[in-house]
Every structure is written in structure tokens, then in C-alpha cells.
mmCIF file of C-alpha atoms and ligand atoms in Angstrom:
data_model
loop_
_atom_site.group_PDB
_atom_site.id
_atom_site.type_symbol
_atom_site.label_atom_id
_atom_site.label_comp_id
_atom_site.label_asym_id
_atom_site.label_seq_id
_atom_site.Cartn_x
_atom_site.Cartn_y
_atom_site.Cartn_z
ATOM 1 C CA MET A 20 90.892 68.404 98.658
ATOM 2 C CA SER A 21 87.663 69.635 97.728
ATOM 3 C CA ILE A 22 85.292 66.612 99.508
ATOM 4 C CA PRO A 23 81.838 65.638 97.877
ATOM 5 C CA THR A 24 78.518 66.637 99.998
ATOM 6 C CA LEU A 25 75.653 63.794 100.124
ATOM 7 C CA MET A 26 72.592 64.400 101.501
ATOM 8 C CA THR A 27 69.888 62.361 102.305
ATOM 9 C CA ALA A 28 66.479 62.256 104.367
ATOM 10 C CA HIS A 29 67.471 63.217 107.355
ATOM 11 C CA LEU A 30 70.810 63.639 107.117
ATOM 12 C CA VAL A 31 74.375 65.501 105.353
ATOM 13 C CA LEU A 32 77.356 63.891 105.272
ATOM 14 C CA ARG A 33 80.536 66.542 104.723
ATOM 15 C CA GLY A 34 83.589 67.226 105.261
ATOM 16 C CA PHE A 35 84.728 67.107 108.174
ATOM 17 C CA ARG A 36 86.339 70.341 109.387
ATOM 18 C CA GLU A 37 88.512 71.836 112.456
ATOM 19 C CA ASP A 38 85.735 72.924 114.385
ATOM 20 C CA ASP A 39 83.667 69.269 114.520
ATOM 21 C CA LEU A 40 86.953 68.385 117.367
ATOM 22 C CA ASP A 41 84.389 68.484 120.419
ATOM 23 C CA ALA A 42 81.329 66.563 118.871
ATOM 24 C CA VAL A 43 84.519 63.604 117.601
ATOM 25 C CA ALA A 44 85.818 64.066 121.703
ATOM 26 C CA GLU A 45 82.552 63.285 122.852
ATOM 27 C CA MET A 46 82.081 59.766 120.662
ATOM 28 C CA TYR A 47 84.717 58.496 120.745
ATOM 29 C CA ALA A 48 85.006 59.613 124.642
ATOM 30 C CA ASP A 49 81.771 56.397 124.868
ATOM 31 C CA ASN A 50 82.505 53.430 126.043
ATOM 32 C CA ASP A 51 79.954 51.574 124.277
ATOM 33 C CA TYR A 52 80.350 53.398 121.070
ATOM 34 C CA ALA A 53 84.282 52.844 121.754
ATOM 35 C CA ARG A 54 84.216 49.313 122.605
ATOM 36 C CA PHE A 55 84.488 47.580 119.139
ATOM 37 C CA ILE A 56 86.403 50.564 117.221
ATOM 38 C CA THR A 57 89.382 51.636 118.989
ATOM 39 C CA PRO A 58 92.270 49.601 119.329
ATOM 40 C CA ASP A 59 92.194 48.168 122.484
ATOM 41 C CA GLY A 60 88.194 48.499 122.391
ATOM 42 C CA LYS A 61 89.196 52.053 125.422
ATOM 43 C CA PRO A 62 87.230 55.252 124.761
ATOM 44 C CA TYR A 63 89.634 57.812 123.360
ATOM 45 C CA THR A 64 91.131 61.097 124.623
ATOM 46 C CA ARG A 65 90.358 64.340 123.362
ATOM 47 C CA ALA A 66 94.240 64.406 121.878
ATOM 48 C CA ILE A 67 93.851 60.836 120.303
ATOM 49 C CA SER A 68 90.189 61.892 118.266
ATOM 50 C CA TRP A 69 92.001 65.054 117.409
ATOM 51 C CA ARG A 70 94.375 62.663 115.966
ATOM 52 C CA THR A 71 91.961 60.625 114.712
ATOM 53 C CA LEU A 72 89.824 63.389 113.135
ATOM 54 C CA CYS A 73 93.533 64.587 110.879
ATOM 55 C CA GLY A 74 93.064 60.751 109.905
ATOM 56 C CA PHE A 75 89.274 61.214 108.314
ATOM 57 C CA ALA A 76 90.900 64.245 106.682
ATOM 58 C CA GLY A 77 94.482 62.497 105.552
ATOM 59 C CA HIS A 78 92.331 59.046 104.510
ATOM 60 C CA TRP A 79 90.669 61.903 101.486
ATOM 61 C CA ALA A 80 93.824 64.127 100.506
ATOM 62 C CA LEU A 81 95.839 60.957 100.892
ATOM 63 C CA ARG A 82 93.917 58.412 98.817
ATOM 64 C CA GLY A 83 90.495 60.615 96.957
ATOM 65 C CA TYR A 84 87.557 59.222 99.425
ATOM 66 C CA GLY A 85 86.521 58.496 102.709
ATOM 67 C CA PHE A 86 84.611 58.572 106.050
ATOM 68 C CA TRP A 87 82.623 61.628 105.405
ATOM 69 C CA GLY A 88 80.833 63.351 108.999
ATOM 70 C CA VAL A 89 77.443 62.671 109.559
ATOM 71 C CA GLU A 90 75.461 65.234 110.549
ATOM 72 C CA GLU A 91 71.910 65.420 111.123
ATOM 73 C CA LYS A 92 69.603 67.864 109.587
ATOM 74 C CA ALA A 93 66.948 68.208 112.673
ATOM 75 C CA SER A 94 69.810 69.669 115.028
ATOM 76 C CA ARG A 95 72.734 70.669 112.554
ATOM 77 C CA LYS A 96 75.144 68.341 114.820
ATOM 78 C CA LEU A 97 77.635 65.923 114.175
ATOM 79 C CA ILE A 98 76.363 62.514 114.623
ATOM 80 C CA GLY A 99 78.692 59.838 113.611
ATOM 81 C CA SER A 100 81.411 59.187 111.028
ATOM 82 C CA VAL A 101 80.553 57.341 107.957
ATOM 83 C CA GLY A 102 82.215 56.375 104.494
ATOM 84 C CA CYS A 103 84.192 54.249 102.240
ATOM 85 C CA HIS A 104 87.791 53.999 103.147
ATOM 86 C CA PHE A 105 90.597 51.504 103.204
ATOM 87 C CA PRO A 106 93.421 52.013 105.331
ATOM 88 C CA GLU A 107 97.247 50.506 105.250
ATOM 89 C CA GLY A 108 96.716 46.503 106.043
ATOM 90 C CA TRP A 109 93.330 46.584 105.516
ATOM 91 C CA PRO A 110 91.564 43.070 103.729
ATOM 92 C CA ALA A 111 89.562 44.700 101.013
ATOM 93 C CA LYS A 112 87.890 49.270 100.633
ATOM 94 C CA GLU A 113 85.396 48.517 103.048
ATOM 95 C CA VAL A 114 82.455 50.796 103.662
ATOM 96 C CA GLY A 115 82.035 51.384 107.612
ATOM 97 C CA TRP A 116 79.533 53.440 109.416
ATOM 98 C CA SER A 117 79.929 55.007 113.846
ATOM 99 C CA ILE A 118 76.733 56.887 115.393
ATOM 100 C CA HIS A 119 77.248 58.887 118.731
ATOM 101 C CA LYS A 120 75.155 56.310 120.951
ATOM 102 C CA ALA A 121 72.835 59.041 121.586
ATOM 103 C CA HIS A 122 70.829 58.324 117.812
ATOM 104 C CA TRP A 123 71.276 54.382 118.038
ATOM 105 C CA GLY A 124 68.133 52.511 116.859
ATOM 106 C CA LYS A 125 66.886 55.169 114.424
ATOM 107 C CA GLY A 126 67.785 54.213 111.174
ATOM 108 C CA TYR A 127 70.835 56.213 110.931
ATOM 109 C CA ALA A 128 73.852 53.829 110.321
ATOM 110 C CA THR A 129 71.165 52.204 107.379
ATOM 111 C CA GLU A 130 70.411 56.254 106.040
ATOM 112 C CA ALA A 131 74.702 56.942 105.615
ATOM 113 C CA ALA A 132 76.053 53.739 104.552
ATOM 114 C CA ARG A 133 73.723 53.372 101.584
ATOM 115 C CA ALA A 134 74.223 56.551 100.500
ATOM 116 C CA ALA A 135 77.682 56.016 100.663
ATOM 117 C CA LEU A 136 77.391 52.255 99.219
ATOM 118 C CA HIS A 137 75.724 54.438 96.168
ATOM 119 C CA TYR A 138 78.778 56.772 96.284
ATOM 120 C CA ALA A 139 81.629 53.763 96.522
ATOM 121 C CA ALA A 140 79.096 51.946 93.336
ATOM 122 C CA ASN A 141 78.981 55.054 91.164
ATOM 123 C CA THR A 142 81.428 57.514 91.881
ATOM 124 C CA LEU A 143 84.949 55.247 93.144
ATOM 125 C CA ARG A 144 82.876 52.312 90.669
ATOM 126 C CA TRP A 145 84.444 49.752 93.235
ATOM 127 C CA PRO A 146 83.038 46.538 92.737
ATOM 128 C CA HIS A 147 82.906 45.658 96.105
ATOM 129 C CA ALA A 148 82.908 46.285 99.592
ATOM 130 C CA ILE A 149 83.464 45.440 102.417
ATOM 131 C CA HIS A 150 82.369 46.079 106.442
ATOM 132 C CA VAL A 151 84.765 44.765 109.156
ATOM 133 C CA ILE A 152 82.233 43.661 112.211
ATOM 134 C CA ASN A 153 83.528 42.177 115.782
ATOM 135 C CA PRO A 154 81.655 39.682 116.190
ATOM 136 C CA ALA A 155 80.046 40.625 119.335
ATOM 137 C CA ASN A 156 78.823 43.712 117.333
ATOM 138 C CA VAL A 157 75.564 43.023 117.126
ATOM 139 C CA ARG A 158 73.829 45.932 115.788
ATOM 140 C CA SER A 159 76.610 46.301 113.242
ATOM 141 C CA ALA A 160 75.864 42.964 111.484
ATOM 142 C CA ALA A 161 71.576 43.877 111.665
ATOM 143 C CA VAL A 162 73.430 47.221 109.249
ATOM 144 C CA ALA A 163 74.932 45.069 107.619
ATOM 145 C CA ALA A 164 72.133 42.756 106.509
ATOM 146 C CA LYS A 165 69.597 46.111 106.554
ATOM 147 C CA LEU A 166 72.178 46.757 103.179
ATOM 148 C CA GLY A 167 72.130 44.011 101.833
ATOM 149 C CA SER A 168 75.471 41.589 102.914
ATOM 150 C CA VAL A 169 76.850 38.719 103.728
ATOM 151 C CA ARG A 170 79.423 36.772 105.702
ATOM 152 C CA GLU A 171 82.734 36.678 103.427
ATOM 153 C CA ASP A 172 84.332 35.134 105.392
ATOM 154 C CA VAL A 173 87.384 35.893 108.919
ATOM 155 C CA TRP A 174 89.217 37.638 109.222
ATOM 156 C CA LEU A 175 92.349 37.274 112.586
ATOM 157 C CA ARG A 176 93.340 40.831 113.728
ATOM 158 C CA ASP A 177 96.243 41.022 116.065
ATOM 159 C CA GLY A 178 94.766 37.840 117.026
ATOM 160 C CA VAL A 179 91.113 39.114 117.850
ATOM 161 C CA GLU A 180 88.602 36.886 114.885
ATOM 162 C CA LEU A 181 86.523 40.023 113.031
ATOM 163 C CA HIS A 182 83.926 39.179 110.704
ATOM 164 C CA LEU A 183 84.011 40.829 107.445
ATOM 165 C CA TYR A 184 80.615 41.681 105.482
ATOM 166 C CA GLY A 185 80.321 42.650 102.571
ATOM 167 C CA GLN A 186 78.446 42.710 98.949
ATOM 168 C CA ASP A 187 79.482 43.448 94.927
ATOM 169 C CA LEU A 188 78.574 47.066 94.501
ATOM 170 C CA LYS A 189 77.604 47.521 90.406
ATOM 171 C CA PRO A 190 76.181 51.845 89.174
ATOM 172 C CA ASP A 191 73.086 52.638 88.386
HETATM 173 C C1 COA B 248 76.373 50.160 115.261
HETATM 174 C C2 COA B 248 75.855 51.109 114.909
HETATM 175 C C3 COA B 248 76.206 52.073 114.148
HETATM 176 C C4 COA B 248 74.382 51.136 114.817
HETATM 177 O O1 COA B 248 73.483 51.965 115.128
HETATM 178 P P1 COA B 248 71.710 51.890 114.795
HETATM 179 O O2 COA B 248 71.935 53.886 114.514
HETATM 180 O O3 COA B 248 71.520 51.292 116.149
HETATM 181 O O4 COA B 248 71.426 51.846 113.657
HETATM 182 P P2 COA B 248 70.056 51.682 112.675
HETATM 183 O O5 COA B 248 69.293 51.561 113.441
HETATM 184 O O6 COA B 248 70.863 51.548 111.114
HETATM 185 O O7 COA B 248 70.423 49.757 112.303
HETATM 186 C C5 COA B 248 70.235 49.287 114.327
HETATM 187 C C6 COA B 248 70.186 47.536 113.984
HETATM 188 O O8 COA B 248 70.211 47.251 114.738
HETATM 189 C C7 COA B 248 68.994 46.149 114.938
HETATM 190 N N1 COA B 248 69.597 45.821 117.167
HETATM 191 C C8 COA B 248 69.593 47.177 117.533
HETATM 192 N N2 COA B 248 69.930 46.556 118.506
HETATM 193 C C9 COA B 248 69.979 45.566 118.933
HETATM 194 C C10 COA B 248 70.276 44.373 119.958
HETATM 195 N N3 COA B 248 70.277 45.291 120.599
HETATM 196 N N4 COA B 248 70.631 43.199 118.862
HETATM 197 C C11 COA B 248 70.175 43.080 117.977
HETATM 198 N N5 COA B 248 69.947 43.997 116.875
HETATM 199 C C12 COA B 248 70.005 45.545 117.567
HETATM 200 C C13 COA B 248 68.093 46.674 114.844
HETATM 201 O O9 COA B 248 67.678 45.242 113.834
HETATM 202 C C14 COA B 248 68.853 47.399 114.374
HETATM 203 O O10 COA B 248 67.938 47.640 113.061
HETATM 204 P P3 COA B 248 65.907 48.365 112.369
HETATM 205 O O11 COA B 248 66.111 49.706 112.259
HETATM 206 O O12 COA B 248 65.358 47.231 111.291
HETATM 207 O O13 COA B 248 65.070 47.796 113.735
HETATM 208 C C15 COA B 248 76.278 52.010 116.186
HETATM 209 O O14 COA B 248 75.965 50.767 116.738
HETATM 210 C C16 COA B 248 77.307 52.474 116.415
HETATM 211 O O15 COA B 248 77.892 53.173 116.270
HETATM 212 N N6 COA B 248 77.992 51.641 117.277
HETATM 213 C C17 COA B 248 79.909 52.177 117.985
HETATM 214 C C18 COA B 248 80.033 52.086 116.764
HETATM 215 C C19 COA B 248 80.770 51.193 115.844
HETATM 216 O O16 COA B 248 80.344 49.829 116.380
HETATM 217 N N7 COA B 248 80.545 50.786 114.417
HETATM 218 C C20 COA B 248 80.237 49.600 113.534
HETATM 219 C C21 COA B 248 82.128 49.327 113.923
HETATM 220 S S1 COA B 248 82.274 48.013 113.217
#
């Protein structure tokens, strides 16, 4: 399927490609990046990063929406994954974000997530979006708050307590 490209002030959100593997593997090899997003909080090997990359592409193919690769306009580098997804077993449809550690603190997660929320509201016509956040992930909770989301619930996933943030969406 053809994946739409979204432009923001500093970023391009575009479909993942096979040649993104090096960048994806580099992101997932970092302890701080992996801490709150991999099942055991540990970094991924290159082989598991490959499966993750395939999962990003596959979610678009099977559900018609998914995570974009986030490219920094200035460097043309792939620096994250942000988008709309609904994995099997998830409590609701989510707008999620992850940015390469070298680019934290630049507002990129918030900037990209705003574009994804706009897409969820106007193109996917979702009435609501959640964000699944580990309570210790203070940076991610700050992003949710900056987006206007509030804490709505708790989700016990495989014995781990996760906070569910969210907001109602309205098309423009
Ligand atoms: C969560 C994540 C995307 C945030 O990225 P980021 O680039 O730092 O996000 P932003 O710059 O848009 O916003 C971060 C906010 O966190 C806050 N923040 C930064 N460091 C903080 C700290 N140590 N404690 C508390 N808040 C902090 C700031 O308020 C900042 O907001 P500001 O722009 O108003 O100053 C990034 O840390 C990441 O990718 N982590 C690894 C993957 C991950 O955990 N993804 C989220 C899963 S729910």
C-alpha cells in the first residue's frame, strides 16, 4: 500500500524502508531507548530490530495505518518512529512515539506526535487516542501532557503497571 508522507516544521514522517535497518538497529541497541519499549526493557539485537522494522511495515499493510519513520529534515537521517497503531491485545488505538537518544529534548517527539494525532482525527476519524506509558518514563509523560492528553486509566500488562493517557479527537 502507499503510505502517506506528513511534513512538520523540522521533520518528515514517511513509510519505513528496507534500508532503514541500520538506523533502526542503532536506536534499539541503546539501553535508554529500549528501557520502556521492549518487552524486557533490554536492547534488541539487529535480528530482532529487523523483525520490528517488518512489524512497522506490516501494521500498515494489515490495518491500513501504522508508525512512520521520522526523518530529520536538516540531516535527512532517520531519527525515530511515531504513529498510529493498534497491536493485538492493546487496550485501545494508540498514538505512540520514540526518538533516537541523540535527538531527545528538541521537541521532536511532540512535533511528530501532533502530526500523528491530526492524522488520527482527520484521516482515520478516530474519536479517541491513547498513549501507553510506563510510570517511570517521565519524558514520555511530559510529551503526553504537552499534547493535551490526560491520565485516564491503568493497564496491567504481563504484571507491569502501565499508565494510559489519552484524549478525545475531533476533525478540523
Ligand atoms: C519519550 C521520548 C520520545 C521523549 O523525547 P524528547 O525528544 O525528549 O521529547 P520532547 O523534546 O518532545 O519533550 C520532552 C519533554 O520531557 C520533559 N523532560 C525532559 N527531560 C526530563 C526529565 N529528566 N524529567 C522530566 N521531564 C523531562 C521536558 O519537559 C520536555 O518538554 P519541554 O520541551 O517542554 O522542555 C524519548 O525520551 C524516547 O524516545 N525514549 C525512548 C523510547 C520511549 O520511551 N518512547 C515512549 C514510549 S511510551
